[in-house]
């Protein structure tokens, strides 16, 4: 089978991953379980050292990009089965369930992800999941409990642009501009070249009537990311 040959003979991890993702998605879409069988076979190779998981995660992401959420679901569930603390796999599952119109499953796996221990390898996806959870909760009512949970998260991981952007967005909606500015200013101490934080600081300053200072932050953001929508709108 071509997939086995590519996996075995690939000169580098990235080469194998790029070549295998579309092949595995096609296999799994044509016959449920075929790609999982290969991944399970590779996961049993003692010399693999986790490469199968990288292939599986990239394949699930590729499946989502190609609007094949059921395939992404099966592959991400396989990774979760072999590695129950894979925040990346747990992050992909709510997206897959959302695309399939399964809100209960989406919430279930978001909750599982938010409950994972804050290990270094999980930080990015824990933060993204927490923001997604907060967005869902905010639709139900008061933001105070949400902000409390997010601010607690910042104590554990202060270098989290995603969490800071969400908190500041809520604060700006509630006209708490000074607090939003402080949250973003602290974030820029950790990530001074994050275009999203720079643009948000521009928005905070603009709402305080500091147009010239705001324009400088918008300009910095656009130099880093010319497509930054918030900076362009500012």
CSV table of C-alpha atoms in Angstrom, one decimal:
chain,number,residue,atom,x,y,z
A,1,UNK,CA,0.0,0.0,0.0
A,2,UNK,CA,1.3,3.5,-1.0
A,3,UNK,CA,0.7,4.9,2.5
A,4,UNK,CA,2.9,2.3,4.2
A,5,UNK,CA,5.7,2.8,1.7
A,6,UNK,CA,5.6,6.6,2.1
A,7,UNK,CA,5.5,6.3,5.9
A,8,UNK,CA,8.5,3.9,6.0
A,9,UNK,CA,10.7,5.6,3.4
A,10,UNK,CA,10.0,9.3,4.0
A,11,UNK,CA,13.2,11.3,4.5
A,12,UNK,CA,11.7,13.5,7.1
A,13,UNK,CA,8.7,13.8,9.4
A,14,UNK,CA,7.3,16.8,7.5
A,15,UNK,CA,7.6,15.0,4.2
A,16,UNK,CA,5.7,12.0,5.5
A,17,UNK,CA,3.0,14.2,7.0
A,18,UNK,CA,2.4,16.3,3.9
A,19,UNK,CA,2.2,13.3,1.7
A,20,UNK,CA,0.1,11.1,3.9
A,21,UNK,CA,-2.6,13.5,5.1
A,22,UNK,CA,-4.6,13.5,1.8
A,23,UNK,CA,-4.0,9.8,1.3
A,24,UNK,CA,-5.3,8.9,4.7
A,25,UNK,CA,-8.3,11.2,4.4
A,26,UNK,CA,-9.3,9.6,1.1
A,27,UNK,CA,-8.8,6.1,2.6
A,28,UNK,CA,-10.9,6.9,5.7
A,29,UNK,CA,-13.6,8.6,3.6
A,30,UNK,CA,-13.9,5.7,1.3
A,31,UNK,CA,-14.1,3.1,4.0
A,32,UNK,CA,-14.4,4.0,7.7
A,33,UNK,CA,-11.6,2.4,9.7
A,34,UNK,CA,-9.0,1.9,7.0
A,35,UNK,CA,-6.8,4.9,7.9
A,36,UNK,CA,-7.3,4.1,11.6
A,37,UNK,CA,-5.9,0.6,11.0
A,38,UNK,CA,-2.8,2.0,9.5
A,39,UNK,CA,-2.3,4.5,12.3
A,40,UNK,CA,-2.8,1.8,14.9
A,41,UNK,CA,-0.2,-0.3,13.1
A,42,UNK,CA,2.3,2.6,13.1
A,43,UNK,CA,1.6,3.4,16.8
A,44,UNK,CA,2.8,-0.1,17.7
A,45,UNK,CA,6.2,0.5,16.3
A,46,UNK,CA,8.6,1.1,19.1
A,47,UNK,CA,10.9,3.2,16.8
A,48,UNK,CA,8.1,5.5,15.8
A,49,UNK,CA,8.5,7.8,18.8
A,50,UNK,CA,5.2,9.6,18.3
A,51,UNK,CA,5.5,10.3,14.6
A,52,UNK,CA,2.2,8.5,14.0
A,53,UNK,CA,0.4,11.0,16.3
A,54,UNK,CA,1.8,13.9,14.3
A,55,UNK,CA,0.6,12.3,11.1
A,56,UNK,CA,-2.8,11.6,12.7
A,57,UNK,CA,-3.3,15.1,14.0
A,58,UNK,CA,-2.3,16.7,10.7
A,59,UNK,CA,-4.6,14.3,8.9
A,60,UNK,CA,-7.5,15.3,11.1
A,61,UNK,CA,-6.8,19.0,10.5
A,62,UNK,CA,-6.6,18.3,6.8
A,63,UNK,CA,-10.0,16.5,7.0
A,64,UNK,CA,-11.5,19.5,8.7
A,65,UNK,CA,-10.1,21.9,6.0
A,66,UNK,CA,-11.6,19.6,3.3
A,67,UNK,CA,-15.0,19.6,5.0
A,68,UNK,CA,-14.8,16.0,6.1
A,69,UNK,CA,-15.6,16.4,9.8
A,70,UNK,CA,-16.7,12.7,10.3
A,71,UNK,CA,-13.2,11.6,9.1
A,72,UNK,CA,-11.6,14.2,11.4
A,73,UNK,CA,-13.7,12.9,14.3
A,74,UNK,CA,-12.6,9.3,13.9
A,75,UNK,CA,-8.9,10.1,13.5
A,76,UNK,CA,-8.9,12.6,16.4
A,77,UNK,CA,-10.8,10.0,18.6
A,78,UNK,CA,-8.1,7.5,17.8
A,79,UNK,CA,-5.4,9.9,19.0
A,80,UNK,CA,-7.4,10.6,22.1
A,81,UNK,CA,-7.7,6.9,22.7
A,82,UNK,CA,-3.9,6.4,22.5
A,83,UNK,CA,-3.1,9.6,24.3
A,84,UNK,CA,-5.9,10.8,26.6
A,85,UNK,CA,-4.1,14.0,27.5
A,86,UNK,CA,-3.6,15.2,23.8
A,87,UNK,CA,-5.0,18.7,24.0
A,88,UNK,CA,-4.6,19.0,20.2
A,89,UNK,CA,-6.8,16.0,19.5
A,90,UNK,CA,-9.4,17.2,22.1
A,91,UNK,CA,-9.3,20.7,20.4
A,92,UNK,CA,-10.1,19.2,17.0
A,93,UNK,CA,-13.0,17.1,18.2
A,94,UNK,CA,-15.3,20.0,19.2
A,95,UNK,CA,-14.6,21.6,15.8
A,96,UNK,CA,-15.5,18.3,14.1
A,97,UNK,CA,-18.7,18.0,16.1
A,98,UNK,CA,-19.6,21.6,15.5
A,99,UNK,CA,-19.3,21.0,11.7
A,100,UNK,CA,-21.6,18.0,12.0
A,101,UNK,CA,-24.3,19.8,14.0
A,102,UNK,CA,-23.7,17.9,17.2
A,103,UNK,CA,-23.8,20.6,19.9
A,104,UNK,CA,-23.9,18.2,22.9
A,105,UNK,CA,-20.8,16.3,21.8
A,106,UNK,CA,-19.1,19.6,21.0
A,107,UNK,CA,-19.7,20.8,24.6
A,108,UNK,CA,-18.7,17.5,26.1
A,109,UNK,CA,-15.3,17.5,24.5
A,110,UNK,CA,-14.8,21.2,25.1
A,111,UNK,CA,-15.4,20.5,28.8
A,112,UNK,CA,-12.9,17.6,28.7
A,113,UNK,CA,-10.3,19.8,27.1
A,114,UNK,CA,-10.8,22.6,29.6
A,115,UNK,CA,-10.4,20.1,32.4
A,116,UNK,CA,-7.0,18.8,31.2
A,117,UNK,CA,-4.0,19.4,33.5
A,118,UNK,CA,-2.0,22.6,32.4
A,119,UNK,CA,1.1,20.8,31.0
A,120,UNK,CA,3.4,22.8,28.7
A,121,UNK,CA,2.4,20.9,25.6
A,122,UNK,CA,-1.2,21.6,26.3
A,123,UNK,CA,-1.0,25.3,26.9
A,124,UNK,CA,-1.9,26.6,23.4
A,125,UNK,CA,-5.0,24.3,23.0
A,126,UNK,CA,-6.2,24.7,26.5
A,127,UNK,CA,-6.3,28.5,26.0
A,128,UNK,CA,-8.1,28.2,22.7
A,129,UNK,CA,-10.6,25.8,24.2
A,130,UNK,CA,-11.1,28.0,27.2
A,131,UNK,CA,-11.9,30.9,24.9
A,132,UNK,CA,-14.3,28.8,22.9
A,133,UNK,CA,-15.9,27.7,26.1
A,134,UNK,CA,-16.2,31.3,27.3
A,135,UNK,CA,-17.7,32.3,24.0
A,136,UNK,CA,-20.4,29.6,24.4
A,137,UNK,CA,-21.1,30.6,28.0
A,138,UNK,CA,-21.3,34.3,27.2
A,139,UNK,CA,-24.3,33.6,25.0
A,140,UNK,CA,-26.1,32.4,28.1
A,141,UNK,CA,-25.8,35.5,30.2
A,142,UNK,CA,-23.5,37.3,32.7
A,143,UNK,CA,-19.9,37.6,31.9
A,144,UNK,CA,-18.6,38.0,35.5
A,145,UNK,CA,-18.1,34.2,36.1
A,146,UNK,CA,-16.5,33.8,32.7
A,147,UNK,CA,-14.0,36.7,33.3
A,148,UNK,CA,-13.1,35.2,36.7
A,149,UNK,CA,-12.3,31.8,35.2
A,150,UNK,CA,-10.3,33.4,32.3
A,151,UNK,CA,-8.4,35.7,34.7
A,152,UNK,CA,-7.5,32.7,36.8
A,153,UNK,CA,-6.2,31.0,33.6
A,154,UNK,CA,-3.9,34.1,33.0
A,155,UNK,CA,-2.3,33.5,36.4
A,156,UNK,CA,-1.4,30.0,35.3
A,157,UNK,CA,-0.3,31.1,31.8
A,158,UNK,CA,0.2,34.9,31.6
A,159,UNK,CA,1.6,34.5,28.0
A,160,UNK,CA,-1.8,33.8,26.4
A,161,UNK,CA,-2.8,36.2,23.7
A,162,UNK,CA,-6.0,34.3,23.0
A,163,UNK,CA,-7.3,34.7,26.5
A,164,UNK,CA,-6.2,38.3,26.8
A,165,UNK,CA,-7.9,39.2,23.5
A,166,UNK,CA,-11.2,37.6,24.7
A,167,UNK,CA,-11.1,39.2,28.1
A,168,UNK,CA,-10.3,42.6,26.6
A,169,UNK,CA,-13.1,42.2,24.1
A,170,UNK,CA,-15.6,41.6,26.8
A,171,UNK,CA,-14.3,44.5,28.9
A,172,UNK,CA,-14.5,46.9,25.9
A,173,UNK,CA,-18.1,45.8,25.2
A,174,UNK,CA,-18.9,46.7,28.8
A,175,UNK,CA,-17.1,50.1,28.5
A,176,UNK,CA,-14.4,49.0,31.0
A,177,UNK,CA,-11.7,50.5,28.8
A,178,UNK,CA,-9.0,51.0,31.5
A,179,UNK,CA,-9.2,47.4,32.5
A,180,UNK,CA,-9.0,46.2,28.9
A,181,UNK,CA,-6.0,48.4,28.3
A,182,UNK,CA,-4.2,47.0,31.3
A,183,UNK,CA,-4.9,43.4,30.2
A,184,UNK,CA,-3.5,44.0,26.8
A,185,UNK,CA,-0.5,46.0,28.1
A,186,UNK,CA,0.5,43.1,30.3
A,187,UNK,CA,0.2,40.8,27.3
A,188,UNK,CA,2.5,43.0,25.3
A,189,UNK,CA,5.1,42.5,28.0
A,190,UNK,CA,5.2,38.8,27.1
A,191,UNK,CA,4.6,39.1,23.4
A,192,UNK,CA,5.6,42.6,22.1
A,193,UNK,CA,5.4,41.6,18.5
A,194,UNK,CA,2.0,39.9,18.5
A,195,UNK,CA,0.0,41.8,15.9
A,196,UNK,CA,-3.3,40.9,17.5
A,197,UNK,CA,-2.3,42.4,20.8
A,198,UNK,CA,-0.9,45.5,19.1
A,199,UNK,CA,-4.1,46.1,17.2
A,200,UNK,CA,-6.2,45.6,20.3
A,201,UNK,CA,-4.1,48.1,22.2
A,202,UNK,CA,-4.8,50.5,19.3
A,203,UNK,CA,-8.5,50.0,19.8
A,204,UNK,CA,-8.2,50.6,23.5
A,205,UNK,CA,-6.3,53.8,23.0
A,206,UNK,CA,-8.7,54.9,20.3
A,207,UNK,CA,-11.7,54.5,22.7
A,208,UNK,CA,-9.8,56.7,25.2
A,209,UNK,CA,-9.5,59.5,22.6
A,210,UNK,CA,-5.8,58.9,22.1
A,211,UNK,CA,-5.9,58.8,18.3
A,212,UNK,CA,-2.2,59.4,17.6
A,213,UNK,CA,-1.0,56.7,20.0
A,214,UNK,CA,-3.7,54.4,18.6
A,215,UNK,CA,-2.5,55.0,15.0
A,216,UNK,CA,1.0,54.0,16.0
A,217,UNK,CA,-0.1,50.7,17.5
A,218,UNK,CA,-2.3,50.0,14.4
A,219,UNK,CA,0.7,50.7,12.2
A,220,UNK,CA,3.0,48.4,14.2
A,221,UNK,CA,0.4,45.6,13.9
A,222,UNK,CA,0.1,46.0,10.1
A,223,UNK,CA,3.8,45.9,9.7
A,224,UNK,CA,3.8,42.5,11.3
A,225,UNK,CA,0.5,41.3,9.7
A,226,UNK,CA,-0.8,43.3,6.8
A,227,UNK,CA,-4.1,41.4,6.9
A,228,UNK,CA,-4.9,42.2,10.5
A,229,UNK,CA,-8.6,43.2,10.3
A,230,UNK,CA,-8.7,45.1,13.6
A,231,UNK,CA,-5.7,47.3,12.7
A,232,UNK,CA,-7.1,48.0,9.2
A,233,UNK,CA,-10.4,49.0,10.6
A,234,UNK,CA,-8.7,51.3,13.1
